[in-house]
Amino acid sequence: MSQTRGDVWSPVIMPFGADLAPDARGFVSHCRWLASHGVGLAVFGTNSEANSMTVAEKQGLLAALVEGGIDPARLMPGTGHCAIGDSVTLTREALAVGCDGVLMLPPFYYKGVSDEGLFRYYSEVIERVGDSRLQVYLYHIPPVAQVPLSLELIERLRNAFPGTIAGIKDSGGDWSHTQALIERFGGGDFAVYAGSERFLLDTLRAGGAGCISATANVNPGAIAGLGANWQAEDADTRQRSLNTVRDLFERFPLIPAMKAATAHFSGAPGWRRVRPPLVELDEERTGELVSALEEIGFRMEGLEEASHG
Amino acid sequence: MSQTRGDVWSPVIMPFGADLAPDARGFVSHCRWLASHGVGLAVFGTNSEANSMTVAEKQGLLAALVEGGIDPARLMPGTGHCAIGDSVTLTREALAVGCDGVLMLPPFYYKGVSDEGLFRYYSEVIERVGDSRLQVYLYHIPPVAQVPLSLELIERLRNAFPGTIAGIKDSGGDWSHTQALIERFGGGDFAVYAGSERFLLDTLRAGGAGCISATANVNPGAIAGLGANWQAEDADTRQRSLNTVRDLFERFPLIPAMKAATAHFSGAPGWRRVRPPLVELDEERTGELVSALEEIGFRMEGLEEASHG
């Protein structure tokens, strides 16, 4: 996986057809548009509704991306499932199409599980995959998975699998935790990514790698711009400007709102669809979102052309 | 599905081999032993580590059960997954092997989802399965899934799919909620099952159907005995005796403790294994469990013979 300080990744939102089947063509187009703005593709993340898709659907989409000309070095697929067998299958598939970095959720059904149990889960997956190219990025997202990854667990995994445990995405929303991760593990061969661009500048200044953020789906150029220019004089101004957009989207349910914005700016209304248990943004709320975006002059540059290209 | 007032079901624990593959032969034997004690088989439940298995593994096990002579009318497989496609696949498979009742978790990755989203999830699954034999038992288990099923949602689903929404398992652990479910929906064509035998007598007296309980894996005869004799004079004594066993098991992590007891009484040490993220009971704790069980004269009658039969 190609990785540099200041990296920005998007957990790519997923277009579905009227029958809720994945729209592979729309997905590839959106990935191309994101890549053209310098954003890496953390496909099959929380914001991708990945857990609402079957393993077979995700395998098909990986193949479509690579066939569609997406550079596998710019992909970081989410491959963690509750069942070890599923995590192994999708991780192997990712390696087979040329990715090496994967973002791996812990098994998220049982709650209050021990570090020992989580260590065994990750160990089993890594050993069964058995491929020295594999780079595992751990996925810490307690607000959703409800299964946190402790510092002790990370330490133990790094010691057991040096060269394989490559980093972490911290979607806990608590800057002091991201800071603790960077202080203890950051720099060198362990990449700490903030789970929101709200912490991008702080993360980079503290020695972290960048961010993997939902709203990089809708505001990729500006976020990647800060990632590339975090040492520039205008970095704080850029960060404030990113926060304005993030604040606006956070006034709505995030996934439906990003999809509604993408539908609006691409001219492809199907983008509004989500899979249950999520619900799309209704017309009234969509109107509010679009007005608010227009008020701050927000656009998704080149999206319409990309969608019809 | 054959169902009578006083029904007791076991979310069947799952034996795994040294390589953690499902031990289909041991599973069928254990199901036979449970059935011989009058307990129905709610295979692929929380206590079955079902979410730690792939859909393909569960399909294979369903086939093994039916080939092994288990009456499909006494099966209530868990078929709810985060992805609609997976829920549809396993539900169809259950119907194909002759089951009609299935126990269906809500999608459990996203938290704080709306009733509308959950309604759409269950509707999609039911409509895609498209089989009038289907009987859906909803699975309310907020302590684990963290996605509760509201009374309004149940009402809406019953109205939309009369004859299909057949009941609920309430594993919330809060008797007043089970009571509210029975008062609002119970009796007639909607079966309310308590999620623990601790509430079995209360449930039956209030008009509920019975229980689907973890510890019916280890104490099946006594629990089914109360189910069959809940109107007998000694019902309260029976309930107290069930509670003593339940209390004892609850002093330990429940799934590992039930498996350790099954290993002990069957003479098959492999029963101790669990899949990550769970961890088996260690030797010291197993010793404590066995001593405590011996102290109250607890046995798993006929298990050793059944395991080697």
Coordinates of C-alpha atoms in Angstrom, one line a residue:
Chain A
M1 CA 0.0 0.0 0.0
S2 CA 1.4 3.4 -0.9
Q3 CA 1.5 5.5 2.2
T4 CA 2.9 8.9 3.0
R5 CA 2.7 11.3 5.9
G6 CA -0.5 13.4 5.3
D7 CA -2.4 10.5 3.7
V8 CA -6.2 10.9 3.5
W9 CA -8.5 8.0 2.9
S10 CA -12.2 7.8 2.3
P11 CA -14.4 4.9 3.5
V12 CA -16.1 5.0 0.1
I13 CA -19.9 5.3 0.1
M14 CA -21.7 2.6 -1.8
P15 CA -24.3 3.1 -4.6
F16 CA -27.2 0.6 -4.7
G17 CA -29.6 0.0 -7.5
A18 CA -33.4 0.1 -7.2
D19 CA -33.3 -3.6 -6.1
L20 CA -30.6 -2.6 -3.5
A21 CA -27.9 -4.6 -5.4
P22 CA -24.5 -3.0 -5.4
D23 CA -24.0 -0.7 -8.4
A24 CA -20.5 -1.7 -9.4
R25 CA -20.2 0.8 -12.2
G26 CA -21.3 3.7 -10.1
F27 CA -18.9 2.5 -7.4
V28 CA -15.9 2.4 -9.7
S29 CA -16.8 5.9 -11.0
H30 CA -17.0 7.3 -7.5
C31 CA -13.7 5.7 -6.6
R32 CA -12.1 7.3 -9.7
W33 CA -13.4 10.7 -8.7
L34 CA -12.1 10.3 -5.2
A35 CA -8.7 9.1 -6.4
S36 CA -8.5 12.1 -8.8
H37 CA -8.7 14.3 -5.7
G38 CA -5.8 12.5 -4.1
V39 CA -7.8 10.5 -1.7
G40 CA -7.1 6.8 -0.9
L41 CA -9.9 4.3 -1.0
A42 CA -10.8 2.6 2.3
V43 CA -13.6 0.6 0.6
F44 CA -15.9 -1.5 2.8
G45 CA -15.8 0.7 5.8
T46 CA -18.6 1.7 8.2
N47 CA -19.7 4.5 5.9
S48 CA -19.7 2.0 3.0
E49 CA -22.4 0.0 4.6
A50 CA -20.0 -2.9 4.3
N51 CA -21.6 -5.0 7.0
S52 CA -24.8 -4.7 5.2
M53 CA -23.2 -6.6 2.2
T54 CA -22.3 -10.2 1.9
V55 CA -18.8 -11.4 1.5
A56 CA -19.5 -12.5 -2.1
E57 CA -20.8 -9.0 -2.9
K58 CA -17.6 -7.5 -1.6
Q59 CA -15.5 -10.0 -3.5
G60 CA -17.3 -9.0 -6.7
L61 CA -16.8 -5.3 -6.0
L62 CA -13.1 -5.7 -5.4
A63 CA -12.7 -7.4 -8.7
A64 CA -14.7 -4.7 -10.4
L65 CA -12.5 -1.9 -9.0
V66 CA -9.3 -3.5 -10.2
E67 CA -10.8 -4.3 -13.6
G68 CA -12.0 -0.7 -13.7
G69 CA -8.4 0.5 -13.5
I70 CA -8.2 1.4 -9.8
D71 CA -4.7 1.1 -8.5
P72 CA -4.8 -1.6 -5.8
A73 CA -2.0 0.2 -3.9
R74 CA -4.6 3.0 -3.3
L75 CA -7.1 0.5 -1.8
M76 CA -7.4 -0.3 1.9
P77 CA -10.5 -2.7 2.0
G78 CA -12.3 -3.3 5.3
T79 CA -12.1 -7.1 5.8
G80 CA -13.0 -7.7 9.4
H81 CA -16.1 -9.7 10.1
C82 CA -17.6 -11.5 13.1
A83 CA -16.6 -14.9 11.7
I84 CA -12.9 -15.6 11.2
G85 CA -13.7 -17.5 8.0
D86 CA -15.3 -14.4 6.4
S87 CA -12.4 -12.2 7.5
V88 CA -9.9 -14.7 6.0
T89 CA -11.8 -15.0 2.7
L90 CA -12.0 -11.3 2.1
T91 CA -8.5 -10.6 3.2
R92 CA -7.1 -13.3 0.9
E93 CA -9.2 -11.8 -2.0
A94 CA -7.8 -8.3 -1.2
L95 CA -4.3 -9.7 -1.5
A96 CA -5.2 -11.7 -4.6
V97 CA -6.2 -8.5 -6.5
G98 CA -3.0 -6.7 -5.4
C99 CA -3.9 -4.8 -2.2
D100 CA -1.7 -5.3 0.8
G101 CA -3.2 -3.0 3.4
V102 CA -6.6 -4.0 4.9
L103 CA -8.6 -2.3 7.7
M104 CA -9.8 -4.9 10.2
L105 CA -12.7 -4.5 12.5
P106 CA -12.7 -6.7 15.6
P107 CA -15.6 -9.3 15.8
F108 CA -18.4 -7.1 17.0
Y109 CA -21.3 -9.3 18.1
Y110 CA -20.1 -10.3 21.6
K111 CA -19.6 -7.4 24.0
G112 CA -17.2 -7.2 26.9
V113 CA -14.8 -9.7 25.3
S114 CA -11.2 -10.0 26.6
D115 CA -8.0 -8.8 25.1
E116 CA -7.0 -12.5 25.0
G117 CA -10.0 -13.3 22.9
L118 CA -9.4 -10.4 20.5
F119 CA -5.7 -11.3 20.3
R120 CA -6.7 -14.8 19.3
Y121 CA -9.1 -13.5 16.7
Y122 CA -6.6 -11.3 14.9
S123 CA -3.9 -14.0 15.3
E124 CA -6.1 -16.7 13.7
V125 CA -6.9 -14.4 10.8
I126 CA -3.3 -13.4 10.2
E127 CA -2.0 -16.9 10.4
R128 CA -4.7 -18.4 8.2
V129 CA -4.1 -15.8 5.6
G130 CA -0.4 -16.6 5.9
D131 CA 0.9 -14.0 3.5
S132 CA 3.9 -11.9 4.3
R133 CA 2.6 -9.0 2.2
L134 CA -0.3 -8.5 4.5
Q135 CA -0.5 -5.1 6.3
V136 CA -3.2 -5.0 8.9
Y137 CA -4.6 -1.7 10.0
L138 CA -6.7 -2.2 13.2
Y139 CA -10.1 -0.5 13.3
H140 CA -11.0 1.0 16.7
I141 CA -14.6 2.3 16.5
P142 CA -16.2 1.8 19.9
P143 CA -19.2 4.0 19.3
V144 CA -20.4 1.6 16.6
A145 CA -18.7 -1.8 17.1
Q146 CA -18.9 -1.4 20.9
V147 CA -15.7 -3.5 21.1
P148 CA -12.7 -1.3 21.8
L149 CA -9.0 -2.2 21.1
S150 CA -6.9 -1.5 24.1
L151 CA -3.3 -0.2 24.0
E152 CA -2.2 -3.5 25.6
L153 CA -3.8 -5.5 22.8
I154 CA -2.1 -3.4 20.1
E155 CA 1.3 -3.8 21.8
R156 CA 0.8 -7.5 22.0
L157 CA -0.3 -7.8 18.4
R158 CA 2.7 -5.7 17.2
N159 CA 5.1 -7.9 19.1
A160 CA 3.6 -11.1 17.8
F161 CA 3.3 -9.9 14.2
P162 CA 6.0 -7.3 13.5
G163 CA 5.8 -6.0 10.0
T164 CA 2.2 -7.1 9.7
I165 CA 0.4 -4.9 12.2
A166 CA 0.9 -1.7 10.3
G167 CA -1.4 0.9 12.0
I168 CA -4.8 1.8 13.3
K169 CA -7.8 3.9 12.5
D170 CA -9.1 5.6 15.6
S171 CA -12.8 6.4 15.2
G172 CA -13.4 6.8 18.9
G173 CA -13.9 10.6 18.5
D174 CA -11.7 11.3 21.5
W175 CA -8.5 13.2 20.6
S176 CA -6.7 12.3 23.8
H177 CA -7.0 8.6 22.8
T178 CA -5.6 9.3 19.3
Q179 CA -2.8 11.3 20.9
A180 CA -2.0 8.4 23.3
L181 CA -1.8 6.0 20.3
I182 CA 0.6 8.3 18.5
E183 CA 2.8 8.8 21.6
R184 CA 3.0 5.1 22.3
F185 CA 3.1 3.6 18.8
G186 CA 3.2 6.3 16.2
G187 CA 5.9 7.2 13.7
G188 CA 8.2 4.6 12.3
D189 CA 6.4 1.6 11.1
F190 CA 3.0 2.2 12.8
A191 CA 0.6 4.6 11.1
V192 CA -2.1 6.2 13.3
Y193 CA -5.0 7.6 11.3
A194 CA -7.7 9.8 12.9
G195 CA -11.2 8.8 12.1
S196 CA -12.3 12.3 11.2
E197 CA -10.6 15.2 9.4
R198 CA -11.5 17.3 12.4
F199 CA -8.3 15.9 14.0
L200 CA -6.2 15.8 10.8
L201 CA -3.9 18.7 11.6
D202 CA -3.5 17.7 15.2
T203 CA -2.8 14.1 14.2
L204 CA -0.1 15.2 11.7
R205 CA 1.5 17.7 14.1
A206 CA 1.7 15.0 16.8
G207 CA 3.4 12.5 14.4
G208 CA 0.4 10.5 13.1
A209 CA -0.1 9.5 9.5
G210 CA -3.3 11.2 8.4
C211 CA -7.0 10.5 8.5
I212 CA -9.6 8.0 7.2
S213 CA -12.8 10.0 7.2
A214 CA -16.4 9.6 6.1
T215 CA -16.6 13.2 4.8
A216 CA -13.6 12.6 2.5
N217 CA -16.4 11.1 0.3
V218 CA -17.9 14.6 -0.3
N219 CA -15.0 17.0 0.5
P220 CA -12.0 15.0 -0.8
G221 CA -10.0 17.7 -2.5
A222 CA -9.9 20.1 0.5
I223 CA -9.1 17.4 3.0
A224 CA -6.4 15.9 0.9
G225 CA -5.2 19.5 0.4
L226 CA -4.6 19.9 4.1
G227 CA -3.0 16.5 4.2
A228 CA -0.5 17.6 1.6
N229 CA 0.1 21.0 3.0
W230 CA -0.1 20.6 6.7
Q231 CA 3.2 22.3 7.2
A232 CA 2.1 25.3 5.1
E233 CA 1.3 28.7 6.7
D234 CA -2.4 28.4 5.9
A235 CA -2.8 25.0 7.5
D236 CA -5.0 26.2 10.4
T237 CA -7.2 28.2 8.1
R238 CA -7.6 25.0 6.0
Q239 CA -8.5 23.0 9.0
R240 CA -11.2 25.5 10.1
S241 CA -12.6 25.4 6.6
L242 CA -12.8 21.6 6.7
N243 CA -14.5 21.8 10.1
T244 CA -17.2 24.0 8.7
V245 CA -18.2 21.4 6.2
R246 CA -17.9 18.6 8.7
D247 CA -20.1 20.5 11.2
L248 CA -22.7 20.9 8.5
F249 CA -22.9 17.2 7.5
E250 CA -22.9 16.2 11.2
R251 CA -26.2 18.0 11.6
F252 CA -27.7 15.1 9.6
P253 CA -27.4 11.3 9.8
L254 CA -24.0 11.1 8.2
I255 CA -24.2 8.3 5.7
P256 CA -27.7 9.2 4.3
A257 CA -26.6 12.9 4.2
M258 CA -23.4 12.1 2.3
K259 CA -25.4 10.0 -0.2
A260 CA -28.0 12.8 -0.6
A261 CA -25.2 15.3 -1.3
T262 CA -23.6 12.9 -3.8
A263 CA -27.0 12.4 -5.5
H264 CA -27.5 16.2 -5.7
F265 CA -24.1 17.1 -7.1
S266 CA -23.8 14.1 -9.4
G267 CA -27.3 14.4 -10.8
A268 CA -27.8 10.6 -10.1
P269 CA -30.8 10.4 -7.7
G270 CA -30.1 6.6 -7.0
W271 CA -27.2 7.7 -4.9
R272 CA -29.7 8.5 -2.1
R273 CA -30.4 4.8 -1.5
V274 CA -29.1 3.0 1.6
R275 CA -29.6 -0.5 2.7
P276 CA -31.7 -1.3 5.8
P277 CA -31.3 -0.8 8.7
L278 CA -30.3 2.7 7.5
V279 CA -32.9 5.0 6.0
E280 CA -32.3 7.6 3.3
L281 CA -32.6 11.3 4.0
D282 CA -36.2 12.4 3.3
E283 CA -37.0 15.2 0.9
E284 CA -37.4 17.8 3.6
R285 CA -34.1 17.1 5.2
T286 CA -32.4 16.8 1.8
G287 CA -33.7 20.3 1.0
E288 CA -32.3 21.6 4.3
L289 CA -28.9 20.0 3.6
V290 CA -28.7 21.3 0.0
S291 CA -29.6 24.8 1.2
A292 CA -27.1 24.7 3.9
L293 CA -24.4 23.5 1.5
E294 CA -25.3 26.2 -1.0
E295 CA -25.1 28.8 1.7
I296 CA -21.4 28.0 2.3
G297 CA -20.7 27.7 -1.5
F298 CA -20.0 23.9 -1.2
R299 CA -19.6 21.9 -4.4
M300 CA -18.4 18.5 -5.4
E301 CA -16.2 19.5 -8.3
G302 CA -16.2 17.3 -11.3
L303 CA -18.6 14.8 -9.8
E304 CA -21.3 15.2 -12.4
E305 CA -18.8 14.7 -15.3
A306 CA -17.3 11.7 -13.5
S307 CA -20.7 10.1 -12.9
H308 CA -21.6 10.3 -16.6
G309 CA -18.1 9.6 -18.0
Chain B
M1 CA -42.7 -25.8 13.8
S2 CA -44.3 -27.8 16.5
Q3 CA -45.1 -25.5 19.4
T4 CA -47.1 -26.0 22.6
R5 CA -47.5 -23.9 25.7
G6 CA -44.7 -24.8 28.0
D7 CA -42.1 -25.1 25.2
V8 CA -38.5 -25.1 26.1
W9 CA -35.8 -24.5 23.5
S10 CA -32.0 -24.6 23.8
P11 CA -29.7 -22.3 21.8
V12 CA -27.5 -25.3 21.1
I13 CA -23.8 -24.9 22.0
M14 CA -21.4 -25.8 19.2
P15 CA -18.5 -28.2 19.3
F16 CA -15.4 -27.3 17.4
G17 CA -12.4 -29.4 16.4
A18 CA -8.8 -28.7 17.2
D19 CA -8.6 -26.6 14.0
L20 CA -11.8 -24.8 15.2
A21 CA -13.9 -26.3 12.4
P22 CA -17.4 -27.2 13.4
D23 CA -17.7 -30.8 14.6
A24 CA -20.9 -31.8 12.8
R25 CA -21.0 -35.3 14.4
G26 CA -20.7 -34.0 17.9
F27 CA -23.3 -31.3 17.2
V28 CA -25.8 -33.9 15.9
S29 CA -25.2 -36.1 19.0
H30 CA -25.7 -33.2 21.4
C31 CA -28.9 -32.2 19.6
R32 CA -30.2 -35.8 19.9
W33 CA -29.4 -35.7 23.6
L34 CA -31.2 -32.4 24.1
A35 CA -34.2 -33.6 22.0
S36 CA -34.4 -36.8 24.2
H37 CA -34.9 -34.5 27.2
G38 CA -37.8 -32.8 25.4
V39 CA -36.0 -29.6 24.5
G40 CA -36.4 -27.9 21.1
L41 CA -33.3 -26.9 19.1
A42 CA -32.8 -23.2 18.6
V43 CA -29.5 -23.8 16.7
F44 CA -27.4 -20.9 15.7
G45 CA -28.2 -18.6 18.6
T46 CA -26.0 -16.4 20.6
N47 CA -24.9 -19.3 22.8
S48 CA -24.1 -21.3 19.6
E49 CA -21.4 -18.8 18.6
A50 CA -23.5 -18.5 15.4
N51 CA -22.1 -15.1 14.5
S52 CA -18.6 -16.6 14.7
M53 CA -19.5 -19.0 11.9
T54 CA -19.9 -18.3 8.2
V55 CA -23.2 -18.8 6.4
A56 CA -21.7 -21.8 4.5
E57 CA -20.7 -23.5 7.8
K58 CA -24.3 -23.0 9.1
Q59 CA -25.8 -24.4 5.9
G60 CA -23.6 -27.5 6.2
L61 CA -24.6 -28.0 9.8
L62 CA -28.4 -27.7 9.0
A63 CA -28.0 -30.4 6.4
A64 CA -26.0 -32.6 8.8
L65 CA -28.8 -32.3 11.4
V66 CA -31.5 -33.3 9.1
E67 CA -29.4 -36.1 7.6
G68 CA -28.7 -37.2 11.2
G69 CA -32.4 -37.8 11.8
I70 CA -33.2 -34.6 13.7
D71 CA -36.9 -33.7 13.2
P72 CA -36.9 -30.3 11.4
A73 CA -40.1 -29.4 13.2
R74 CA -38.1 -29.3 16.4
L75 CA -35.5 -26.8 14.9
M76 CA -35.7 -23.1 15.2
P77 CA -32.5 -21.9 13.5
G78 CA -31.1 -18.4 14.0
T79 CA -30.9 -16.8 10.6
G80 CA -30.6 -13.1 11.2
H81 CA -27.4 -11.5 10.0
C82 CA -26.2 -7.9 9.4
A83 CA -26.5 -8.3 5.6
I84 CA -30.0 -9.0 4.2
G85 CA -28.5 -11.4 1.6
D86 CA -27.0 -13.6 4.3
S87 CA -30.3 -13.7 6.3
V88 CA -32.2 -14.6 3.1
T89 CA -29.7 -17.4 2.2
L90 CA -29.9 -19.1 5.6
T91 CA -33.6 -18.6 6.0
R92 CA -34.2 -20.2 2.6
E93 CA -31.9 -23.1 3.6
A94 CA -33.9 -23.6 6.8
L95 CA -37.1 -23.8 4.9
A96 CA -35.5 -26.1 2.3
V97 CA -34.6 -28.7 5.0
G98 CA -38.1 -28.6 6.4
C99 CA -37.9 -26.0 9.2
D100 CA -40.5 -23.3 9.2
G101 CA -39.7 -21.3 12.4
V102 CA -36.6 -19.2 12.5
L103 CA -35.2 -16.9 15.2
M104 CA -34.1 -13.6 13.6
L105 CA -31.7 -11.1 15.1
P106 CA -31.9 -7.6 13.8
P107 CA -28.9 -6.3 11.9
F108 CA -26.5 -5.5 14.8
Y109 CA -23.6 -3.4 13.4
Y110 CA -25.2 0.1 13.3
K111 CA -26.4 1.4 16.6
G112 CA -29.3 3.8 17.2
V113 CA -31.1 2.8 14.1
S114 CA -34.8 3.7 13.6
D115 CA -37.8 1.5 13.7
E116 CA -38.4 2.4 10.1
G117 CA -34.9 1.0 9.2
L118 CA -35.5 -2.2 11.2
F119 CA -39.0 -2.6 9.7
R120 CA -37.4 -2.3 6.2
Y121 CA -34.8 -4.9 7.1
Y122 CA -37.3 -7.5 8.3
S123 CA -39.6 -6.7 5.4
E124 CA -36.9 -7.2 2.8
V125 CA -35.9 -10.5 4.3
I126 CA -39.5 -11.8 4.5
E127 CA -40.4 -10.6 1.0
R128 CA -37.2 -12.0 -0.6
V129 CA -37.6 -15.3 1.1
G130 CA -41.2 -15.2 -0.2
D131 CA -42.5 -18.5 1.4
S132 CA -45.8 -18.7 3.1
R133 CA -44.5 -21.4 5.5
L134 CA -42.1 -19.0 7.1
Q135 CA -42.6 -18.3 10.8
V136 CA -40.4 -15.5 12.1
Y137 CA -39.5 -15.3 15.7
L138 CA -38.0 -11.9 16.5
Y139 CA -34.9 -11.9 18.6
H140 CA -34.7 -9.0 21.2
I141 CA -31.3 -9.1 22.9
P142 CA -30.2 -5.6 23.6
P143 CA -27.4 -6.5 26.0
V144 CA -25.5 -8.2 23.2
A145 CA -26.9 -6.9 19.9
Q146 CA -27.4 -3.4 21.3
V147 CA -30.3 -3.0 18.9
P148 CA -33.6 -3.3 20.7
L149 CA -36.9 -4.1 19.0
S150 CA -39.6 -1.7 20.2
L151 CA -43.3 -2.6 20.8
E152 CA -44.2 -0.3 18.0
L153 CA -41.9 -2.1 15.6
I154 CA -43.4 -5.5 16.5
E155 CA -46.9 -4.1 16.1
R156 CA -46.1 -2.8 12.7
L157 CA -44.4 -6.0 11.6
R158 CA -47.4 -8.1 12.8
N159 CA -49.8 -5.9 10.9
A160 CA -47.7 -6.1 7.7
F161 CA -47.0 -9.8 7.9
P162 CA -49.9 -11.5 9.7
G163 CA -49.3 -15.3 9.9
T164 CA -45.5 -14.8 9.4
I165 CA -44.4 -12.8 12.5
A166 CA -45.0 -15.7 15.0
G167 CA -43.3 -14.6 18.2
I168 CA -40.3 -13.2 20.0
K169 CA -37.5 -14.3 22.2
D170 CA -36.9 -11.6 24.9
S171 CA -33.3 -11.8 26.1
G172 CA -33.3 -8.4 27.7
G173 CA -33.2 -9.9 31.2
D174 CA -36.0 -7.5 32.4
W175 CA -39.2 -9.3 33.4
S176 CA -41.3 -6.2 33.1
H177 CA -40.5 -6.0 29.5
T178 CA -41.4 -9.7 28.9
Q179 CA -44.6 -9.0 30.7
A180 CA -45.4 -6.0 28.5
L181 CA -44.8 -8.2 25.4
I182 CA -47.2 -10.9 26.7
E183 CA -49.9 -8.3 27.7
R184 CA -49.8 -6.6 24.3
F185 CA -49.1 -9.5 21.9
G186 CA -49.2 -12.8 23.8
G187 CA -51.5 -15.7 23.6
G188 CA -53.3 -16.5 20.3
D189 CA -50.8 -16.6 17.4
F190 CA -47.9 -14.7 18.9
A191 CA -45.5 -16.7 21.1
V192 CA -43.5 -14.9 23.7
Y193 CA -40.4 -16.8 25.0
A194 CA -38.4 -15.6 27.9
G195 CA -34.7 -15.6 27.3
S196 CA -33.9 -17.5 30.5
E197 CA -35.6 -20.3 32.5
R198 CA -35.4 -17.9 35.4
F199 CA -38.6 -16.4 34.0
L200 CA -40.2 -19.6 32.8
L201 CA -42.9 -20.0 35.4
D202 CA -43.7 -16.3 35.4
T203 CA -43.9 -16.3 31.6
L204 CA -46.2 -19.3 31.4
R205 CA -48.5 -18.0 34.2
A206 CA -48.7 -14.6 32.4
G207 CA -49.7 -16.3 29.2
G208 CA -46.4 -16.6 27.4
A209 CA -45.2 -19.6 25.4
G210 CA -42.1 -20.8 27.3
C211 CA -38.4 -20.1 27.2
I212 CA -35.4 -20.3 24.9
S213 CA -32.5 -20.5 27.3
A214 CA -28.8 -21.0 27.2
T215 CA -28.7 -23.3 30.3
A216 CA -31.2 -25.6 28.6
N217 CA -28.0 -26.9 27.0
V218 CA -26.9 -28.3 30.4
N219 CA -30.1 -28.7 32.4
P220 CA -32.6 -29.7 29.7
G221 CA -34.6 -32.3 31.5
A222 CA -35.4 -30.2 34.5
I223 CA -36.2 -27.1 32.5
A224 CA -38.5 -29.0 30.1
G225 CA -40.0 -30.7 33.2
L226 CA -41.2 -27.4 34.5
G227 CA -42.4 -26.4 31.1
A228 CA -44.5 -29.5 30.9
N229 CA -45.7 -29.3 34.6
W230 CA -46.1 -25.6 35.1
Q231 CA -49.6 -26.0 36.5
A232 CA -48.5 -28.8 38.9
E233 CA -48.4 -28.2 42.6
D234 CA -44.6 -28.4 42.8
A235 CA -44.1 -25.8 40.0
D236 CA -42.6 -23.2 42.4
T237 CA -40.2 -25.8 43.9
R238 CA -39.1 -26.8 40.4
Q239 CA -38.5 -23.1 39.5
R240 CA -36.4 -22.6 42.6
S241 CA -34.3 -25.7 41.7
L242 CA -33.8 -24.4 38.1
N243 CA -32.6 -21.1 39.5
T244 CA -30.0 -22.7 41.7
V245 CA -28.4 -24.3 38.7
R246 CA -28.7 -21.1 36.7
D247 CA -27.2 -19.0 39.5
L248 CA -24.2 -21.4 39.6
F249 CA -23.5 -21.2 35.9
E250 CA -23.9 -17.4 35.9
R251 CA -21.0 -17.1 38.3
F252 CA -18.8 -18.0 35.2
P253 CA -18.7 -16.7 31.6
L254 CA -21.8 -18.6 30.4
I255 CA -20.8 -20.1 27.1
P256 CA -17.4 -21.3 28.2
A257 CA -18.9 -22.6 31.4
M258 CA -21.6 -24.6 29.7
K259 CA -19.0 -26.0 27.3
A260 CA -16.7 -26.9 30.2
A261 CA -19.6 -28.7 32.0
T262 CA -20.4 -30.5 28.7
A263 CA -16.8 -31.6 28.3
H264 CA -16.7 -32.8 31.9
F265 CA -19.9 -34.8 31.8
S266 CA -19.5 -36.2 28.3
G267 CA -15.8 -37.1 28.7
A268 CA -15.1 -35.3 25.5
P269 CA -12.5 -32.6 26.4
G270 CA -12.8 -30.9 22.9
W271 CA -16.2 -29.5 24.0
R272 CA -14.2 -26.9 26.0
R273 CA -13.2 -25.1 22.8
V274 CA -14.8 -21.8 21.8
R275 CA -14.1 -19.6 18.8
P276 CA -12.4 -16.3 19.3
P277 CA -13.3 -13.7 20.5
L278 CA -14.5 -16.0 23.3
V279 CA -12.0 -17.8 25.5
E280 CA -12.5 -21.2 27.0
L281 CA -12.7 -21.6 30.8
D282 CA -9.2 -22.1 32.2
E283 CA -8.3 -25.2 34.3
E284 CA -8.6 -23.4 37.7
R285 CA -12.1 -22.0 36.9
T286 CA -13.2 -25.3 35.4
G287 CA -12.2 -27.0 38.7
E288 CA -14.3 -24.4 40.6
L289 CA -17.2 -25.0 38.3
V290 CA -17.1 -28.8 38.6
S291 CA -16.7 -28.7 42.4
A292 CA -19.7 -26.4 42.6
L293 CA -21.8 -28.6 40.4
E294 CA -20.8 -31.7 42.4
E295 CA -21.8 -29.9 45.6
I296 CA -25.4 -29.5 44.4
G297 CA -25.4 -33.0 42.9
F298 CA -25.8 -31.7 39.4
R299 CA -25.4 -34.2 36.5
M300 CA -26.0 -34.3 32.7
E301 CA -27.8 -37.6 32.6
G302 CA -27.0 -39.9 29.7
L303 CA -24.6 -37.4 28.0
E304 CA -21.6 -39.6 28.1
E305 CA -23.5 -42.5 26.4
A306 CA -25.0 -40.1 23.9
S307 CA -21.5 -38.7 23.0
H308 CA -20.1 -42.1 22.4
G309 CA -23.1 -43.6 20.8

